[in-house]
Amino acid sequence: MLPFLCFLVASAAALRHHHAAADVPPSNKLIFILAGQSNMAGRGGVTGTHWDGVVPPDCAPSASVLRLSPSLRWEQAHEPLHQGIDGNRTCGVGPGMSFANAVLRSGGARGAAVGLVPCAVGGTRMAEWGKGSELYADMVRRARVAVETGGRIGAVLWYQGESDTVRWADASEYARRMGALVRDLRQDLAMPHLLLIQVGLASGLGQYTEVVREAQKGLKLRNVRFVDAMGLPFQDGHLHLNTQAQVQLGHRLAQSYLTYGTFKH
């Protein structure tokens, strides 16, 4: 009886050790902050409140792609990447998974795991992302937690602005607010050369889409890059990118990172 009890105790200890080891994320991580509104959160394959569940091969899960969960724990990433982050909204395919897999395929991660930190929230204006806001504080908190277990932040991927096309007051202030966001992030993350890749709007909710696009294209800050989404196909005909478009956008973001990202930090 005693040997059997000893075996049970040893087996339980081994099991606990296995689970503990599985919960420990790799220390070598290349981390990306994904922020903005619904097209970054992902609506590919979403109709109403239903996601079709279709995951393209470019967005398939990988043991080398991790996500920082809503509870601030690293886990294997999979679509929908922003589930639980974007409130109670139905999320589908976004650009994050195809971006991460493209970076891995290119060798751009240099042997590191890719850690994705989803922060996007649908329907948000730039004014809601400014320093002092809940969205800003949550993004900075998640970014800081992401590096606690090792690794470095490679870039912020930013896709936002559709909600700023409705009112002139928001559209005309977009460049100033975006510039302030970049400067504040760099200061609060102690990364003065932090790369930010912003996506040029493919659509808008109002009449000032071109005003916001010009502000995005005209932002003259060091290490801020522009990737255009204009012309990519929509899920709903006018606002949200479909699954195919999100895959293409992920590839474009990856190409921008591989062109302009550095490995010096």
CSV table of C-alpha atoms in Angstrom, one decimal:
chain,number,residue,atom,x,y,z
A,1,MET,CA,0.0,0.0,0.0
A,2,LEU,CA,2.8,2.4,0.9
A,3,PRO,CA,4.6,2.1,-2.4
A,4,PHE,CA,1.3,2.8,-4.2
A,5,LEU,CA,0.8,5.9,-2.1
A,6,CYS,CA,4.3,7.1,-2.8
A,7,PHE,CA,3.6,6.5,-6.5
A,8,LEU,CA,0.5,8.6,-6.4
A,9,VAL,CA,2.3,11.5,-4.6
A,10,ALA,CA,5.1,11.4,-7.1
A,11,SER,CA,2.7,11.4,-10.0
A,12,ALA,CA,0.8,14.3,-8.6
A,13,ALA,CA,4.0,16.3,-8.1
A,14,ALA,CA,5.1,15.5,-11.7
A,15,LEU,CA,1.8,16.6,-13.0
A,16,ARG,CA,1.9,19.9,-11.1
A,17,HIS,CA,5.4,20.5,-12.4
A,18,HIS,CA,4.3,19.8,-16.0
A,19,HIS,CA,1.4,22.3,-15.7
A,20,ALA,CA,3.7,24.9,-14.1
A,21,ALA,CA,6.2,24.5,-16.8
A,22,ALA,CA,3.5,24.8,-19.5
A,23,ASP,CA,2.4,28.1,-17.9
A,24,VAL,CA,5.9,29.6,-18.1
A,25,PRO,CA,6.2,31.7,-21.3
A,26,PRO,CA,9.5,31.8,-23.2
A,27,SER,CA,11.7,34.6,-22.1
A,28,ASN,CA,12.8,35.3,-25.7
A,29,LYS,CA,9.8,37.1,-27.1
A,30,LEU,CA,9.4,39.7,-29.9
A,31,ILE,CA,6.3,41.6,-28.7
A,32,PHE,CA,3.8,43.6,-30.7
A,33,ILE,CA,1.0,45.9,-29.3
A,34,LEU,CA,-2.1,45.8,-31.4
A,35,ALA,CA,-4.4,48.8,-30.8
A,36,GLY,CA,-7.1,50.9,-32.4
A,37,GLN,CA,-10.7,50.1,-33.1
A,38,SER,CA,-12.8,47.4,-34.8
A,39,ASN,CA,-10.7,46.7,-37.9
A,40,MET,CA,-7.7,46.0,-35.7
A,41,ALA,CA,-9.8,44.0,-33.4
A,42,GLY,CA,-11.0,42.0,-36.4
A,43,ARG,CA,-14.4,41.7,-38.0
A,44,GLY,CA,-13.4,39.3,-40.8
A,45,GLY,CA,-16.1,36.7,-41.2
A,46,VAL,CA,-18.5,38.4,-38.9
A,47,THR,CA,-22.1,39.0,-39.9
A,48,GLY,CA,-24.2,40.7,-37.2
A,49,THR,CA,-23.2,38.9,-34.0
A,50,HIS,CA,-22.0,35.7,-35.7
A,51,TRP,CA,-18.5,34.8,-36.7
A,52,ASP,CA,-18.3,32.1,-39.4
A,53,GLY,CA,-15.3,30.4,-37.8
A,54,VAL,CA,-13.2,30.3,-41.0
A,55,VAL,CA,-9.5,30.5,-40.2
A,56,PRO,CA,-7.3,30.9,-43.3
A,57,PRO,CA,-4.0,29.0,-43.3
A,58,ASP,CA,-2.1,32.3,-42.8
A,59,CYS,CA,-3.9,32.8,-39.5
A,60,ALA,CA,-3.4,29.3,-38.2
A,61,PRO,CA,-2.2,28.9,-34.6
A,62,SER,CA,1.5,28.2,-33.9
A,63,ALA,CA,3.3,27.2,-30.8
A,64,SER,CA,5.6,30.2,-31.5
A,65,VAL,CA,2.8,32.8,-31.5
A,66,LEU,CA,1.4,33.8,-28.1
A,67,ARG,CA,-1.3,36.2,-26.9
A,68,LEU,CA,-1.5,38.2,-23.7
A,69,SER,CA,-4.9,37.2,-22.5
A,70,PRO,CA,-7.5,39.6,-20.8
A,71,SER,CA,-6.2,38.2,-17.5
A,72,LEU,CA,-2.6,39.2,-18.4
A,73,ARG,CA,-1.4,35.6,-18.9
A,74,TRP,CA,0.5,34.4,-22.0
A,75,GLU,CA,-1.3,31.7,-23.9
A,76,GLN,CA,-1.2,30.3,-27.4
A,77,ALA,CA,-2.7,32.8,-29.8
A,78,HIS,CA,-5.6,31.9,-32.1
A,79,GLU,CA,-8.5,33.6,-33.9
A,80,PRO,CA,-10.4,35.6,-32.8
A,81,LEU,CA,-7.4,37.3,-31.3
A,82,HIS,CA,-9.3,40.1,-29.6
A,83,GLN,CA,-12.0,37.9,-28.1
A,84,GLY,CA,-12.5,39.1,-24.5
A,85,ILE,CA,-10.5,42.3,-25.2
A,86,ASP,CA,-13.0,44.1,-27.4
A,87,GLY,CA,-15.8,44.2,-24.8
A,88,ASN,CA,-18.7,41.9,-25.6
A,89,ARG,CA,-18.5,42.5,-29.3
A,90,THR,CA,-18.2,39.6,-31.7
A,91,CYS,CA,-14.7,39.4,-33.1
A,92,GLY,CA,-13.5,37.6,-36.1
A,93,VAL,CA,-10.3,37.6,-38.1
A,94,GLY,CA,-8.0,40.6,-37.8
A,95,PRO,CA,-4.5,41.3,-39.1
A,96,GLY,CA,-2.6,40.1,-36.0
A,97,MET,CA,-2.2,36.3,-36.7
A,98,SER,CA,-1.3,36.7,-40.4
A,99,PHE,CA,1.2,39.4,-39.4
A,100,ALA,CA,2.8,37.2,-36.7
A,101,ASN,CA,3.0,34.1,-39.0
A,102,ALA,CA,4.6,36.2,-41.8
A,103,VAL,CA,7.2,37.6,-39.4
A,104,LEU,CA,8.0,34.1,-38.3
A,105,ARG,CA,8.2,32.7,-41.8
A,106,SER,CA,10.6,35.5,-42.8
A,107,GLY,CA,13.0,34.8,-39.9
A,108,GLY,CA,12.3,38.3,-38.7
A,109,ALA,CA,11.8,37.1,-35.1
A,110,ARG,CA,15.3,35.7,-35.1
A,111,GLY,CA,14.4,32.6,-33.2
A,112,ALA,CA,12.1,34.4,-30.7
A,113,ALA,CA,8.5,33.6,-30.1
A,114,VAL,CA,6.1,36.3,-31.3
A,115,GLY,CA,4.0,37.8,-28.5
A,116,LEU,CA,0.8,39.6,-29.5
A,117,VAL,CA,-0.8,42.1,-27.0
A,118,PRO,CA,-4.3,42.8,-28.3
A,119,CYS,CA,-5.7,46.2,-27.0
A,120,ALA,CA,-8.1,47.4,-29.7
A,121,VAL,CA,-11.7,48.4,-28.9
A,122,GLY,CA,-14.3,49.0,-31.5
A,123,GLY,CA,-16.0,52.3,-32.0
A,124,THR,CA,-13.4,54.4,-30.2
A,125,ARG,CA,-12.3,57.9,-31.2
A,126,MET,CA,-8.7,59.1,-31.0
A,127,ALA,CA,-9.7,61.4,-28.1
A,128,GLU,CA,-10.6,58.3,-26.1
A,129,TRP,CA,-7.0,57.0,-26.5
A,130,GLY,CA,-5.2,60.0,-25.1
A,131,LYS,CA,-3.0,59.9,-22.0
A,132,GLY,CA,-5.1,59.9,-18.9
A,133,SER,CA,-7.9,57.8,-20.5
A,134,GLU,CA,-8.8,54.3,-19.5
A,135,LEU,CA,-7.9,52.9,-22.9
A,136,TYR,CA,-4.4,54.5,-22.8
A,137,ALA,CA,-3.8,53.3,-19.3
A,138,ASP,CA,-4.9,49.7,-20.1
A,139,MET,CA,-2.7,49.6,-23.2
A,140,VAL,CA,0.4,50.8,-21.3
A,141,ARG,CA,-0.3,48.4,-18.4
A,142,ARG,CA,-0.6,45.4,-20.8
A,143,ALA,CA,2.6,46.5,-22.7
A,144,ARG,CA,4.5,46.6,-19.4
A,145,VAL,CA,3.2,43.3,-18.2
A,146,ALA,CA,4.1,41.8,-21.6
A,147,VAL,CA,7.8,42.4,-21.1
A,148,GLU,CA,7.9,41.3,-17.4
A,149,THR,CA,8.6,37.7,-18.4
A,150,GLY,CA,11.3,38.6,-20.9
A,151,GLY,CA,11.4,39.9,-24.5
A,152,ARG,CA,11.1,43.3,-26.1
A,153,ILE,CA,8.5,45.3,-27.9
A,154,GLY,CA,9.1,45.3,-31.6
A,155,ALA,CA,6.4,47.8,-32.6
A,156,VAL,CA,2.9,49.1,-32.0
A,157,LEU,CA,0.5,48.2,-34.8
A,158,TRP,CA,-2.2,50.9,-34.9
A,159,TYR,CA,-5.5,50.8,-37.0
A,160,GLN,CA,-7.9,53.5,-35.9
A,161,GLY,CA,-9.7,56.6,-37.1
A,162,GLU,CA,-13.0,55.5,-38.7
A,163,SER,CA,-14.9,57.1,-35.7
A,164,ASP,CA,-12.9,60.3,-36.2
A,165,THR,CA,-14.4,60.9,-39.7
A,166,VAL,CA,-17.9,61.8,-38.3
A,167,ARG,CA,-17.1,65.3,-36.8
A,168,TRP,CA,-14.9,68.0,-38.1
A,169,ALA,CA,-13.7,68.7,-34.6
A,170,ASP,CA,-12.2,65.1,-34.4
A,171,ALA,CA,-10.9,64.9,-37.9
A,172,SER,CA,-9.1,68.3,-37.8
A,173,GLU,CA,-7.5,67.3,-34.5
A,174,TYR,CA,-6.4,63.8,-35.6
A,175,ALA,CA,-2.8,64.7,-36.4
A,176,ARG,CA,-2.2,66.5,-33.2
A,177,ARG,CA,-3.7,63.7,-31.1
A,178,MET,CA,-1.9,61.0,-32.9
A,179,GLY,CA,1.4,62.8,-32.5
A,180,ALA,CA,0.8,63.2,-28.8
A,181,LEU,CA,-0.1,59.5,-28.4
A,182,VAL,CA,3.2,58.5,-30.0
A,183,ARG,CA,5.2,60.8,-27.8
A,184,ASP,CA,3.4,59.7,-24.7
A,185,LEU,CA,3.8,56.0,-25.4
A,186,ARG,CA,7.5,56.4,-26.1
A,187,GLN,CA,7.9,58.2,-22.8
A,188,ASP,CA,5.8,56.0,-20.6
A,189,LEU,CA,7.3,52.8,-22.1
A,190,ALA,CA,10.8,54.3,-21.9
A,191,MET,CA,11.3,53.6,-25.6
A,192,PRO,CA,12.2,56.8,-27.3
A,193,HIS,CA,12.6,55.1,-30.7
A,194,LEU,CA,9.6,52.8,-30.5
A,195,LEU,CA,8.3,51.9,-34.0
A,196,LEU,CA,4.6,52.6,-34.6
A,197,ILE,CA,3.1,51.3,-37.8
A,198,GLN,CA,-0.3,53.0,-38.5
A,199,VAL,CA,-2.8,51.7,-41.0
A,200,GLY,CA,-4.3,54.2,-43.4
A,201,LEU,CA,-8.1,54.1,-43.4
A,202,ALA,CA,-9.9,52.1,-46.0
A,203,SER,CA,-13.3,53.4,-44.8
A,204,GLY,CA,-15.0,55.8,-42.4
A,205,LEU,CA,-18.2,56.4,-40.6
A,206,GLY,CA,-18.6,60.0,-41.8
A,207,GLN,CA,-17.7,62.6,-44.5
A,208,TYR,CA,-14.2,63.4,-43.3
A,209,THR,CA,-12.4,60.1,-44.2
A,210,GLU,CA,-9.9,61.9,-46.5
A,211,VAL,CA,-9.1,64.5,-43.8
A,212,VAL,CA,-8.1,61.7,-41.4
A,213,ARG,CA,-6.2,59.9,-44.1
A,214,GLU,CA,-4.2,63.0,-45.0
A,215,ALA,CA,-3.4,63.5,-41.3
A,216,GLN,CA,-2.2,59.9,-41.1
A,217,LYS,CA,-0.1,60.2,-44.2
A,218,GLY,CA,1.3,63.6,-43.2
A,219,LEU,CA,2.4,62.6,-39.7
A,220,LYS,CA,6.1,63.5,-39.7
A,221,LEU,CA,7.5,61.7,-36.7
A,222,ARG,CA,10.6,59.5,-36.7
A,223,ASN,CA,9.9,55.7,-36.7
A,224,VAL,CA,6.2,56.2,-37.6
A,225,ARG,CA,5.3,54.3,-40.7
A,226,PHE,CA,2.2,54.2,-42.9
A,227,VAL,CA,0.6,51.1,-44.4
A,228,ASP,CA,-2.4,51.7,-46.6
A,229,ALA,CA,-5.6,49.6,-46.3
A,230,MET,CA,-7.4,51.6,-49.0
A,231,GLY,CA,-8.8,49.3,-51.7
A,232,LEU,CA,-8.9,46.2,-49.6
A,233,PRO,CA,-12.3,44.4,-49.8
A,234,PHE,CA,-15.0,44.8,-47.1
A,235,GLN,CA,-17.0,42.3,-45.1
A,236,ASP,CA,-20.1,44.5,-44.9
A,237,GLY,CA,-19.7,46.5,-48.1
A,238,HIS,CA,-18.5,49.7,-46.6
A,239,LEU,CA,-16.7,49.6,-43.2
A,240,HIS,CA,-15.1,46.4,-42.0
A,241,LEU,CA,-12.4,44.5,-43.8
A,242,ASN,CA,-13.3,40.9,-44.7
A,243,THR,CA,-11.1,37.9,-43.9
A,244,GLN,CA,-9.1,38.0,-47.1
A,245,ALA,CA,-8.4,41.7,-46.6
A,246,GLN,CA,-7.2,41.1,-43.1
A,247,VAL,CA,-4.8,38.5,-44.2
A,248,GLN,CA,-3.4,40.8,-46.8
A,249,LEU,CA,-3.2,43.7,-44.3
A,250,GLY,CA,-1.3,41.4,-41.9
A,251,HIS,CA,1.2,40.7,-44.7
A,252,ARG,CA,1.6,44.4,-45.4
A,253,LEU,CA,2.2,45.2,-41.8
A,254,ALA,CA,4.8,42.4,-41.6
A,255,GLN,CA,6.6,43.8,-44.6
A,256,SER,CA,6.7,47.2,-43.1
A,257,TYR,CA,8.1,45.9,-39.8
A,258,LEU,CA,10.7,43.8,-41.6
A,259,THR,CA,11.7,46.8,-43.6
A,260,TYR,CA,11.8,49.4,-40.8
A,261,GLY,CA,12.0,47.4,-37.5
A,262,THR,CA,15.3,47.2,-35.7
A,263,PHE,CA,16.9,44.6,-33.5
A,264,LYS,CA,18.9,47.1,-31.4
A,265,HIS,CA,16.8,47.3,-28.3
